Amino acid sequence: MDTQRPPLALTMGEPAGIGGEIAAKAWSVLRQEGPAFFFLGDPALLPGVPHRRIASPAEAAAVFPEAVPVLPLDLPAPVTPGRPDARNAAPVIAAIEQAVALARSGAAGGVVTNPIQKSVLTAAGFRHPGHTEFLAELAPGEGPPVMLLAAAGLRAVPVTIHQSLRSAIARLDAALICRIARATAAGLRRDFGIAAPRLALAGLNPHAGEDGTMGTEDRDIIAPAIATLRAEGIDARGPFPADTLFTPHARAGYDVALGMYHDQALIPVKTLDMAGGVNVTLNLAVVRTSPDHGTALDIAGQNRADPGSLIAALRLAAQLADHRRNQAA
Ligand SMILES: NC(=O)c1ccc[n+]([C@@H]2O[C@H](COP(=O)([O-])OP(=O)(O)OC[C@H]3O[C@@H](n4cnc5c(N)ncnc54)[C@H](O)[C@@H]3O)[C@@H](O)[C@H]2O)c1
Ligand SMILES: N[C@H](C(=O)O)[C@H](O)COP(=O)(O)O
């Protein structure tokens, strides 16, 4: 294991979800080879594995082969698997804030977040729809944050993210599409080393509007955005009918697909590779990844959770952090 590399900060996520279980399982797989991480949360959430409290991330690499290093954050309310308690919202949020602060200082190599139960945090006063928007406030980059889902054979970005479908459609305009597409291209160049990323933009309507007979957004909003992007030298194409944009043949022709709303981009990723897909936020001041799934309250506490996506998220965060360090050197 590379003990020179700063360890990754892994947040606890929703305590009543599967975050602790998949963190423990991920540690069992990664303890010899790494990447090393430390857990920001309540150590009682880690079932069946040894843990050791640490005072700083600098202690994590030495501890990691023997036990999960934990920077402890105590929970005020008892945890019942599958039943989130809004009284625990504050330390859940604090874990994210501390992880970002440690990554910004260089003490942590990057931030890997376990899933949060968004509705519970919202009920407790959290005013961000998800990590993506919160992280953009804590560690802003030069442009908007971009939610990129990366799976085997497919990268996908939703142009609009955590909002109702009705409001997403109302929000869609050429300026927004261009902003997200530019930030996506810049993020793929910077973090994934793709010199000239090929972007494929989905249409919004069936058959990409069928020449305006099934909706006009494709013709009047998405096509002009693509023309603008192409004039700037970005290899953007489309709008393509979304129903055939994710076939193996179509996927071979682009580096990233841009969907116009959340599910258009995320359904293909989770269907193809739920256990290996990773959610990456591009264009932050820190590296951030997370599993592609949520809190899975229905199986919490049952030892049924698959740690594959979290392991992929930890590995990808380490790769991206290495890439950023090499670029800076
Ligand atoms: N990064 C994040 O914080 C994040 C990501 C997605 C969803 N969420 C939140 O999670 C909550 C629940 O969302 P949801 O129900 O739509 O999706 P979900 O991913 O939690 O669950 C969907 C289904 O997949 C199963 N599943 C999920 N992960 C699994 C794993 N690792 N192993 C085995 N089975 C697994 C669940 O048991 C469930 O049947 C919501 O509050 C949502 O906002 C958070
Ligand atoms: N939209 C994501 C998904 O469904 O996987 C998820 O909600 C994560 O969002 P944040 O990383 O912003 O929490």
PDB file of C-alpha atoms in Angstrom, residues 30-304:
ATOM      1  CA  LEU A  30      -8.965  -2.953   0.658  1.00  0.00           C
ATOM      2  CA  ARG A  31      -7.022  -3.289   3.928  1.00  0.00           C
ATOM      3  CA  GLN A  32      -3.930  -4.830   2.272  1.00  0.00           C
ATOM      4  CA  GLU A  33      -3.782  -3.027  -1.075  1.00  0.00           C
ATOM      5  CA  GLY A  34      -5.555   0.224  -0.270  1.00  0.00           C
ATOM      6  CA  PRO A  35      -6.435   2.883  -1.011  1.00  0.00           C
ATOM      7  CA  ALA A  36      -6.403   3.690   2.702  1.00  0.00           C
ATOM      8  CA  PHE A  37      -9.328   5.637   4.095  1.00  0.00           C
ATOM      9  CA  PHE A  38     -10.536   6.823   7.457  1.00  0.00           C
ATOM     10  CA  PHE A  39     -14.173   6.830   8.554  1.00  0.00           C
ATOM     11  CA  LEU A  40     -15.718  10.069   9.765  1.00  0.00           C
ATOM     12  CA  GLY A  41     -18.546   8.983  11.983  1.00  0.00           C
ATOM     13  CA  ASP A  42     -19.731   6.892  14.866  1.00  0.00           C
ATOM     14  CA  PRO A  43     -17.528   3.763  15.178  1.00  0.00           C
ATOM     15  CA  ALA A  44     -20.556   1.782  16.405  1.00  0.00           C
ATOM     16  CA  LEU A  45     -21.820   1.871  12.806  1.00  0.00           C
ATOM     17  CA  LEU A  46     -19.000  -0.468  11.642  1.00  0.00           C
ATOM     18  CA  PRO A  47     -20.257  -4.043  12.164  1.00  0.00           C
ATOM     19  CA  GLY A  48     -17.904  -6.991  12.648  1.00  0.00           C
ATOM     20  CA  VAL A  49     -14.587  -5.280  11.928  1.00  0.00           C
ATOM     21  CA  PRO A  50     -11.925  -3.831  14.234  1.00  0.00           C
ATOM     22  CA  HIS A  51     -11.692  -0.068  14.416  1.00  0.00           C
ATOM     23  CA  ARG A  52      -9.253   2.338  16.026  1.00  0.00           C
ATOM     24  CA  ARG A  53      -9.905   5.937  16.957  1.00  0.00           C
ATOM     25  CA  ILE A  54      -7.372   8.334  15.460  1.00  0.00           C
ATOM     26  CA  ALA A  55      -6.715  11.966  16.301  1.00  0.00           C
ATOM     27  CA  SER A  56      -5.661  13.007  12.790  1.00  0.00           C
ATOM     28  CA  PRO A  57      -5.632  11.607   9.235  1.00  0.00           C
ATOM     29  CA  ALA A  58      -1.833  11.308   9.452  1.00  0.00           C
ATOM     30  CA  GLU A  59      -2.344   8.223  11.654  1.00  0.00           C
ATOM     31  CA  ALA A  60      -4.657   6.467   9.184  1.00  0.00           C
ATOM     32  CA  ALA A  61      -2.180   4.739   6.862  1.00  0.00           C
ATOM     33  CA  ALA A  62      -0.383   2.939   9.685  1.00  0.00           C
ATOM     34  CA  VAL A  63      -3.643   1.788  11.262  1.00  0.00           C
ATOM     35  CA  PHE A  64      -5.419   0.794   8.045  1.00  0.00           C
ATOM     36  CA  PRO A  65      -4.048  -2.754   7.541  1.00  0.00           C
ATOM     37  CA  GLU A  66      -5.159  -3.704  11.075  1.00  0.00           C
ATOM     38  CA  ALA A  67      -8.344  -1.747  11.725  1.00  0.00           C
ATOM     39  CA  VAL A  68     -10.666   0.872  10.279  1.00  0.00           C
ATOM     40  CA  PRO A  69      -9.241   4.246  11.318  1.00  0.00           C
ATOM     41  CA  VAL A  70     -12.042   6.396  12.721  1.00  0.00           C
ATOM     42  CA  LEU A  71     -12.230  10.111  13.357  1.00  0.00           C
ATOM     43  CA  PRO A  72     -15.177   9.843  15.715  1.00  0.00           C
ATOM     44  CA  LEU A  73     -18.380  11.821  15.500  1.00  0.00           C
ATOM     45  CA  ASP A  74     -20.880  10.742  18.117  1.00  0.00           C
ATOM     46  CA  LEU A  75     -24.568  10.449  17.358  1.00  0.00           C
ATOM     47  CA  PRO A  76     -27.019  11.975  19.837  1.00  0.00           C
ATOM     48  CA  ALA A  77     -29.874   9.545  19.110  1.00  0.00           C
ATOM     49  CA  PRO A  78     -29.808   5.724  19.076  1.00  0.00           C
ATOM     50  CA  VAL A  79     -29.653   4.172  15.603  1.00  0.00           C
ATOM     51  CA  THR A  80     -32.352   1.791  14.418  1.00  0.00           C
ATOM     52  CA  PRO A  81     -31.467   0.322  11.007  1.00  0.00           C
ATOM     53  CA  GLY A  82     -33.970   1.422   8.388  1.00  0.00           C
ATOM     54  CA  ARG A  83     -35.396   4.235  10.537  1.00  0.00           C
ATOM     55  CA  PRO A  84     -33.541   7.525  10.140  1.00  0.00           C
ATOM     56  CA  ASP A  85     -33.759   9.982  13.003  1.00  0.00           C
ATOM     57  CA  ALA A  86     -33.505  13.683  12.246  1.00  0.00           C
ATOM     58  CA  ARG A  87     -31.786  14.199  15.621  1.00  0.00           C
ATOM     59  CA  ASN A  88     -28.684  12.626  14.037  1.00  0.00           C
ATOM     60  CA  ALA A  89     -28.657  15.048  11.105  1.00  0.00           C
ATOM     61  CA  ALA A  90     -26.098  17.446  12.613  1.00  0.00           C
ATOM     62  CA  PRO A  91     -23.191  14.955  12.878  1.00  0.00           C
ATOM     63  CA  VAL A  92     -24.077  13.547   9.432  1.00  0.00           C
ATOM     64  CA  ILE A  93     -23.652  17.033   7.984  1.00  0.00           C
ATOM     65  CA  ALA A  94     -20.586  17.701  10.152  1.00  0.00           C
ATOM     66  CA  ALA A  95     -18.888  14.610   8.703  1.00  0.00           C
ATOM     67  CA  ILE A  96     -19.234  16.063   5.202  1.00  0.00           C
ATOM     68  CA  GLU A  97     -17.953  19.453   6.311  1.00  0.00           C
ATOM     69  CA  GLN A  98     -14.961  17.955   8.107  1.00  0.00           C
ATOM     70  CA  ALA A  99     -14.096  15.678   5.187  1.00  0.00           C
ATOM     71  CA  VAL A 100     -14.033  18.650   2.833  1.00  0.00           C
ATOM     72  CA  ALA A 101     -11.958  20.748   5.239  1.00  0.00           C
ATOM     73  CA  LEU A 102      -9.413  17.920   5.586  1.00  0.00           C
ATOM     74  CA  ALA A 103      -9.233  17.463   1.818  1.00  0.00           C
ATOM     75  CA  ARG A 104      -8.825  21.200   1.265  1.00  0.00           C
ATOM     76  CA  SER A 105      -5.948  21.267   3.747  1.00  0.00           C
ATOM     77  CA  GLY A 106      -4.236  18.320   2.022  1.00  0.00           C
ATOM     78  CA  ALA A 107      -4.575  16.064   5.097  1.00  0.00           C
ATOM     79  CA  ALA A 108      -7.019  13.883   3.147  1.00  0.00           C
ATOM     80  CA  GLY A 109      -6.532  12.923  -0.499  1.00  0.00           C
ATOM     81  CA  GLY A 110     -10.192  13.302  -1.361  1.00  0.00           C
ATOM     82  CA  VAL A 111     -13.738  12.970  -0.101  1.00  0.00           C
ATOM     83  CA  VAL A 112     -15.838   9.833  -0.500  1.00  0.00           C
ATOM     84  CA  THR A 113     -19.374  10.202   0.756  1.00  0.00           C
ATOM     85  CA  ASN A 114     -21.712   7.505   1.965  1.00  0.00           C
ATOM     86  CA  PRO A 115     -25.330   8.091   0.937  1.00  0.00           C
ATOM     87  CA  ILE A 116     -27.486  10.508   2.919  1.00  0.00           C
ATOM     88  CA  GLN A 117     -31.240  10.352   3.354  1.00  0.00           C
ATOM     89  CA  LYS A 118     -32.009  13.658   1.706  1.00  0.00           C
ATOM     90  CA  SER A 119     -35.562  14.001   3.000  1.00  0.00           C
ATOM     91  CA  VAL A 120     -34.427  13.537   6.631  1.00  0.00           C
ATOM     92  CA  LEU A 121     -31.698  16.144   6.356  1.00  0.00           C
ATOM     93  CA  THR A 122     -34.138  18.510   4.679  1.00  0.00           C
ATOM     94  CA  ALA A 123     -36.582  18.020   7.543  1.00  0.00           C
ATOM     95  CA  ALA A 124     -33.743  18.917   9.935  1.00  0.00           C
ATOM     96  CA  GLY A 125     -33.102  22.195   8.121  1.00  0.00           C
ATOM     97  CA  PHE A 126     -30.440  21.188   5.576  1.00  0.00           C
ATOM     98  CA  ARG A 127     -31.072  23.525   2.666  1.00  0.00           C
ATOM     99  CA  HIS A 128     -29.275  21.672  -0.149  1.00  0.00           C
ATOM    100  CA  PRO A 129     -30.965  19.068  -2.332  1.00  0.00           C
ATOM    101  CA  GLY A 130     -27.914  16.767  -2.164  1.00  0.00           C
ATOM    102  CA  HIS A 131     -24.176  16.479  -1.632  1.00  0.00           C
ATOM    103  CA  THR A 132     -23.437  17.947  -5.058  1.00  0.00           C
ATOM    104  CA  GLU A 133     -24.933  21.328  -4.290  1.00  0.00           C
ATOM    105  CA  PHE A 134     -23.579  21.362  -0.693  1.00  0.00           C
ATOM    106  CA  LEU A 135     -20.064  20.487  -1.823  1.00  0.00           C
ATOM    107  CA  ALA A 136     -20.174  23.206  -4.459  1.00  0.00           C
ATOM    108  CA  GLU A 137     -20.688  25.663  -1.609  1.00  0.00           C
ATOM    109  CA  LEU A 138     -17.967  24.144   0.601  1.00  0.00           C
ATOM    110  CA  ALA A 139     -15.337  23.692  -2.115  1.00  0.00           C
ATOM    111  CA  PRO A 140     -16.334  25.587  -5.255  1.00  0.00           C
ATOM    112  CA  GLY A 141     -14.500  25.189  -8.537  1.00  0.00           C
ATOM    113  CA  GLU A 142     -14.409  27.724 -11.335  1.00  0.00           C
ATOM    114  CA  GLY A 143     -17.748  26.781 -12.827  1.00  0.00           C
ATOM    115  CA  PRO A 144     -20.839  24.833 -11.825  1.00  0.00           C
ATOM    116  CA  PRO A 145     -20.549  21.454 -10.112  1.00  0.00           C
ATOM    117  CA  VAL A 146     -21.214  18.557 -12.476  1.00  0.00           C
ATOM    118  CA  MET A 147     -22.732  15.241 -11.388  1.00  0.00           C
ATOM    119  CA  LEU A 148     -20.978  12.560 -13.442  1.00  0.00           C
ATOM    120  CA  LEU A 149     -21.975   8.926 -13.090  1.00  0.00           C
ATOM    121  CA  ALA A 150     -19.154   6.663 -14.247  1.00  0.00           C
ATOM    122  CA  ALA A 151     -19.753   2.982 -14.900  1.00  0.00           C
ATOM    123  CA  ALA A 152     -18.100   0.290 -16.977  1.00  0.00           C
ATOM    124  CA  GLY A 153     -18.537   1.508 -20.570  1.00  0.00           C
ATOM    125  CA  LEU A 154     -20.607   4.613 -19.815  1.00  0.00           C
ATOM    126  CA  ARG A 155     -20.211   8.083 -18.336  1.00  0.00           C
ATOM    127  CA  ALA A 156     -23.360  10.152 -17.998  1.00  0.00           C
ATOM    128  CA  VAL A 157     -24.178  13.640 -16.726  1.00  0.00           C
ATOM    129  CA  PRO A 158     -27.621  15.045 -15.907  1.00  0.00           C
ATOM    130  CA  VAL A 159     -27.867  18.711 -16.978  1.00  0.00           C
ATOM    131  CA  THR A 160     -30.546  19.358 -14.369  1.00  0.00           C
ATOM    132  CA  ILE A 161     -30.222  17.416 -11.130  1.00  0.00           C
ATOM    133  CA  HIS A 162     -32.286  17.402  -7.966  1.00  0.00           C
ATOM    134  CA  GLN A 163     -35.565  19.005  -8.948  1.00  0.00           C
ATOM    135  CA  SER A 164     -38.965  17.918 -10.103  1.00  0.00           C
ATOM    136  CA  LEU A 165     -39.262  16.868 -13.721  1.00  0.00           C
ATOM    137  CA  ARG A 166     -41.672  19.728 -14.325  1.00  0.00           C
ATOM    138  CA  SER A 167     -39.243  22.309 -12.964  1.00  0.00           C
ATOM    139  CA  ALA A 168     -36.291  20.689 -14.728  1.00  0.00           C
ATOM    140  CA  ILE A 169     -37.995  21.142 -18.085  1.00  0.00           C
ATOM    141  CA  ALA A 170     -38.904  24.717 -17.227  1.00  0.00           C
ATOM    142  CA  ARG A 171     -35.303  25.390 -16.165  1.00  0.00           C
ATOM    143  CA  LEU A 172     -33.726  23.994 -19.332  1.00  0.00           C
ATOM    144  CA  ASP A 173     -32.226  26.613 -21.596  1.00  0.00           C
ATOM    145  CA  ALA A 174     -29.253  26.850 -23.940  1.00  0.00           C
ATOM    146  CA  ALA A 175     -27.160  28.812 -21.448  1.00  0.00           C
ATOM    147  CA  LEU A 176     -27.545  26.098 -18.783  1.00  0.00           C
ATOM    148  CA  ILE A 177     -26.769  23.304 -21.237  1.00  0.00           C
ATOM    149  CA  CYS A 178     -23.651  25.144 -22.418  1.00  0.00           C
ATOM    150  CA  ARG A 179     -22.479  25.790 -18.830  1.00  0.00           C
ATOM    151  CA  ILE A 180     -22.804  22.151 -17.835  1.00  0.00           C
ATOM    152  CA  ALA A 181     -21.315  20.881 -21.107  1.00  0.00           C
ATOM    153  CA  ARG A 182     -18.285  23.185 -20.826  1.00  0.00           C
ATOM    154  CA  ALA A 183     -17.731  22.168 -17.184  1.00  0.00           C
ATOM    155  CA  THR A 184     -18.095  18.496 -18.152  1.00  0.00           C
ATOM    156  CA  ALA A 185     -15.528  18.811 -20.934  1.00  0.00           C
ATOM    157  CA  ALA A 186     -13.139  20.679 -18.627  1.00  0.00           C
ATOM    158  CA  GLY A 187     -13.603  18.088 -15.861  1.00  0.00           C
ATOM    159  CA  LEU A 188     -12.938  15.170 -18.219  1.00  0.00           C
ATOM    160  CA  ARG A 189      -9.782  16.877 -19.455  1.00  0.00           C
ATOM    161  CA  ARG A 190      -8.575  17.750 -15.971  1.00  0.00           C
ATOM    162  CA  ASP A 191      -9.458  14.684 -13.948  1.00  0.00           C
ATOM    163  CA  PHE A 192      -9.769  11.873 -16.492  1.00  0.00           C
ATOM    164  CA  GLY A 193      -6.993  12.953 -18.872  1.00  0.00           C
ATOM    165  CA  ILE A 194      -9.287  12.923 -21.942  1.00  0.00           C
ATOM    166  CA  ALA A 195      -7.732  15.580 -24.167  1.00  0.00           C
ATOM    167  CA  ALA A 196     -10.706  16.183 -26.473  1.00  0.00           C
ATOM    168  CA  PRO A 197     -13.829  14.737 -24.859  1.00  0.00           C
ATOM    169  CA  ARG A 198     -16.674  13.692 -27.160  1.00  0.00           C
ATOM    170  CA  LEU A 199     -20.034  14.798 -25.747  1.00  0.00           C
ATOM    171  CA  ALA A 200     -23.345  13.283 -26.879  1.00  0.00           C
ATOM    172  CA  LEU A 201     -26.420  15.279 -25.865  1.00  0.00           C
ATOM    173  CA  ALA A 202     -29.762  13.570 -25.474  1.00  0.00           C
ATOM    174  CA  GLY A 203     -32.921  15.146 -26.746  1.00  0.00           C
ATOM    175  CA  LEU A 204     -35.658  15.940 -24.276  1.00  0.00           C
ATOM    176  CA  ASN A 205     -38.674  14.645 -26.159  1.00  0.00           C
ATOM    177  CA  PRO A 206     -39.492  11.329 -27.851  1.00  0.00           C
ATOM    178  CA  HIS A 207     -37.430  10.961 -31.042  1.00  0.00           C
ATOM    179  CA  ALA A 208     -35.624  14.179 -30.093  1.00  0.00           C
ATOM    180  CA  GLY A 209     -38.798  16.054 -30.951  1.00  0.00           C
ATOM    181  CA  GLU A 210     -39.303  14.546 -34.430  1.00  0.00           C
ATOM    182  CA  ASP A 211     -38.652  17.875 -36.173  1.00  0.00           C
ATOM    183  CA  GLY A 212     -40.750  19.787 -33.692  1.00  0.00           C
ATOM    184  CA  THR A 213     -43.830  17.617 -34.024  1.00  0.00           C
ATOM    185  CA  MET A 214     -43.298  16.014 -30.574  1.00  0.00           C
ATOM    186  CA  GLY A 215     -41.931  18.987 -28.676  1.00  0.00           C
ATOM    187  CA  THR A 216     -39.780  21.954 -29.579  1.00  0.00           C
ATOM    188  CA  GLU A 217     -37.061  22.025 -26.886  1.00  0.00           C
ATOM    189  CA  ASP A 218     -34.775  19.763 -28.939  1.00  0.00           C
ATOM    190  CA  ARG A 219     -34.899  22.069 -31.943  1.00  0.00           C
ATOM    191  CA  ASP A 220     -35.123  25.419 -30.162  1.00  0.00           C
ATOM    192  CA  ILE A 221     -32.906  24.908 -27.083  1.00  0.00           C
ATOM    193  CA  ILE A 222     -30.643  21.861 -27.329  1.00  0.00           C
ATOM    194  CA  ALA A 223     -29.612  22.156 -30.994  1.00  0.00           C
ATOM    195  CA  PRO A 224     -28.588  25.837 -30.664  1.00  0.00           C
ATOM    196  CA  ALA A 225     -26.623  24.976 -27.496  1.00  0.00           C
ATOM    197  CA  ILE A 226     -24.755  22.300 -29.428  1.00  0.00           C
ATOM    198  CA  ALA A 227     -24.003  24.781 -32.226  1.00  0.00           C
ATOM    199  CA  THR A 228     -22.571  27.216 -29.651  1.00  0.00           C
ATOM    200  CA  LEU A 229     -20.431  24.515 -28.059  1.00  0.00           C
ATOM    201  CA  ARG A 230     -19.122  23.351 -31.425  1.00  0.00           C
ATOM    202  CA  ALA A 231     -18.230  26.926 -32.368  1.00  0.00           C
ATOM    203  CA  GLU A 232     -16.118  27.011 -29.193  1.00  0.00           C
ATOM    204  CA  GLY A 233     -14.260  23.875 -30.287  1.00  0.00           C
ATOM    205  CA  ILE A 234     -16.050  21.406 -28.005  1.00  0.00           C
ATOM    206  CA  ASP A 235     -16.902  18.113 -29.702  1.00  0.00           C
ATOM    207  CA  ALA A 236     -20.606  18.145 -28.845  1.00  0.00           C
ATOM    208  CA  ARG A 237     -23.167  16.257 -30.926  1.00  0.00           C
ATOM    209  CA  GLY A 238     -26.899  15.686 -30.924  1.00  0.00           C
ATOM    210  CA  PRO A 239     -29.595  16.057 -29.866  1.00  0.00           C
ATOM    211  CA  PHE A 240     -29.951  12.282 -30.092  1.00  0.00           C
ATOM    212  CA  PRO A 241     -33.120  10.340 -29.294  1.00  0.00           C
ATOM    213  CA  ALA A 242     -32.506   9.224 -25.712  1.00  0.00           C
ATOM    214  CA  ASP A 243     -33.968   5.752 -26.152  1.00  0.00           C
ATOM    215  CA  THR A 244     -31.124   4.630 -28.422  1.00  0.00           C
ATOM    216  CA  LEU A 245     -28.315   6.761 -26.975  1.00  0.00           C
ATOM    217  CA  PHE A 246     -27.176   4.064 -24.565  1.00  0.00           C
ATOM    218  CA  THR A 247     -26.887   1.032 -26.850  1.00  0.00           C
ATOM    219  CA  PRO A 248     -23.372  -0.498 -26.988  1.00  0.00           C
ATOM    220  CA  HIS A 249     -22.964   0.830 -30.530  1.00  0.00           C
ATOM    221  CA  ALA A 250     -23.944   4.379 -29.571  1.00  0.00           C
ATOM    222  CA  ARG A 251     -21.792   4.345 -26.424  1.00  0.00           C
ATOM    223  CA  ALA A 252     -18.712   3.546 -28.492  1.00  0.00           C
ATOM    224  CA  GLY A 253     -19.083   6.940 -30.173  1.00  0.00           C
ATOM    225  CA  TYR A 254     -18.785   9.258 -27.165  1.00  0.00           C
ATOM    226  CA  ASP A 255     -16.911   9.796 -23.895  1.00  0.00           C
ATOM    227  CA  VAL A 256     -19.891  11.162 -21.996  1.00  0.00           C
ATOM    228  CA  ALA A 257     -23.638  11.383 -22.532  1.00  0.00           C
ATOM    229  CA  LEU A 258     -25.533  14.423 -21.250  1.00  0.00           C
ATOM    230  CA  GLY A 259     -29.115  13.763 -20.207  1.00  0.00           C
ATOM    231  CA  MET A 260     -31.481  16.674 -19.818  1.00  0.00           C
ATOM    232  CA  TYR A 261     -32.877  15.488 -16.469  1.00  0.00           C
ATOM    233  CA  HIS A 262     -31.775  13.264 -13.581  1.00  0.00           C
ATOM    234  CA  ASP A 263     -33.318   9.933 -14.520  1.00  0.00           C
ATOM    235  CA  GLN A 264     -32.505  10.209 -18.227  1.00  0.00           C
ATOM    236  CA  ALA A 265     -28.799  10.086 -17.349  1.00  0.00           C
ATOM    237  CA  LEU A 266     -28.858   7.915 -14.234  1.00  0.00           C
ATOM    238  CA  ILE A 267     -31.151   5.057 -15.250  1.00  0.00           C
ATOM    239  CA  PRO A 268     -28.740   3.719 -17.902  1.00  0.00           C
ATOM    240  CA  VAL A 269     -25.769   3.849 -15.512  1.00  0.00           C
ATOM    241  CA  LYS A 270     -27.548   2.118 -12.637  1.00  0.00           C
ATOM    242  CA  THR A 271     -29.098  -0.459 -14.959  1.00  0.00           C
ATOM    243  CA  LEU A 272     -25.783  -1.329 -16.581  1.00  0.00           C
ATOM    244  CA  ASP A 273     -23.594  -1.287 -13.483  1.00  0.00           C
ATOM    245  CA  MET A 274     -25.328  -0.623 -10.150  1.00  0.00           C
ATOM    246  CA  ALA A 275     -22.606  -2.511  -8.262  1.00  0.00           C
ATOM    247  CA  GLY A 276     -19.695  -0.770  -9.985  1.00  0.00           C
ATOM    248  CA  GLY A 277     -21.006   2.679 -10.884  1.00  0.00           C
ATOM    249  CA  VAL A 278     -19.539   5.729  -9.185  1.00  0.00           C
ATOM    250  CA  ASN A 279     -20.919   9.216  -8.700  1.00  0.00           C
ATOM    251  CA  VAL A 280     -18.188  11.842  -9.221  1.00  0.00           C
ATOM    252  CA  THR A 281     -18.604  15.566  -8.728  1.00  0.00           C
ATOM    253  CA  LEU A 282     -16.550  17.378 -11.351  1.00  0.00           C
ATOM    254  CA  ASN A 283     -15.348  20.926 -10.912  1.00  0.00           C
ATOM    255  CA  LEU A 284     -14.874  21.048  -7.164  1.00  0.00           C
ATOM    256  CA  ALA A 285     -11.752  22.239  -5.389  1.00  0.00           C
ATOM    257  CA  VAL A 286     -11.458  18.719  -3.932  1.00  0.00           C
ATOM    258  CA  VAL A 287     -11.829  15.219  -5.363  1.00  0.00           C
ATOM    259  CA  ARG A 288     -15.226  13.774  -4.466  1.00  0.00           C
ATOM    260  CA  THR A 289     -16.785  10.427  -5.324  1.00  0.00           C
ATOM    261  CA  SER A 290     -19.585   8.335  -3.870  1.00  0.00           C
ATOM    262  CA  PRO A 291     -21.375   5.075  -4.567  1.00  0.00           C
ATOM    263  CA  ASP A 292     -24.076   5.329  -7.226  1.00  0.00           C
ATOM    264  CA  HIS A 293     -26.754   4.006  -4.890  1.00  0.00           C
ATOM    265  CA  GLY A 294     -28.650   5.424  -1.945  1.00  0.00           C
ATOM    266  CA  THR A 295     -29.172   4.557   1.697  1.00  0.00           C
ATOM    267  CA  ALA A 296     -30.996   1.267   0.982  1.00  0.00           C
ATOM    268  CA  LEU A 297     -33.070   1.497   4.155  1.00  0.00           C
ATOM    269  CA  ASP A 298     -35.011  -1.622   3.131  1.00  0.00           C
ATOM    270  CA  ILE A 299     -31.954  -3.852   3.685  1.00  0.00           C
ATOM    271  CA  ALA A 300     -30.138  -1.878   6.402  1.00  0.00           C
ATOM    272  CA  GLY A 301     -28.844  -3.964   9.306  1.00  0.00           C
ATOM    273  CA  GLN A 302     -29.298  -7.254   7.431  1.00  0.00           C
ATOM    274  CA  ASN A 303     -25.754  -7.837   6.134  1.00  0.00           C
ATOM    275  CA  ARG A 304     -27.095  -7.913   2.565  1.00  0.00           C
TER     276      ARG A 304
END
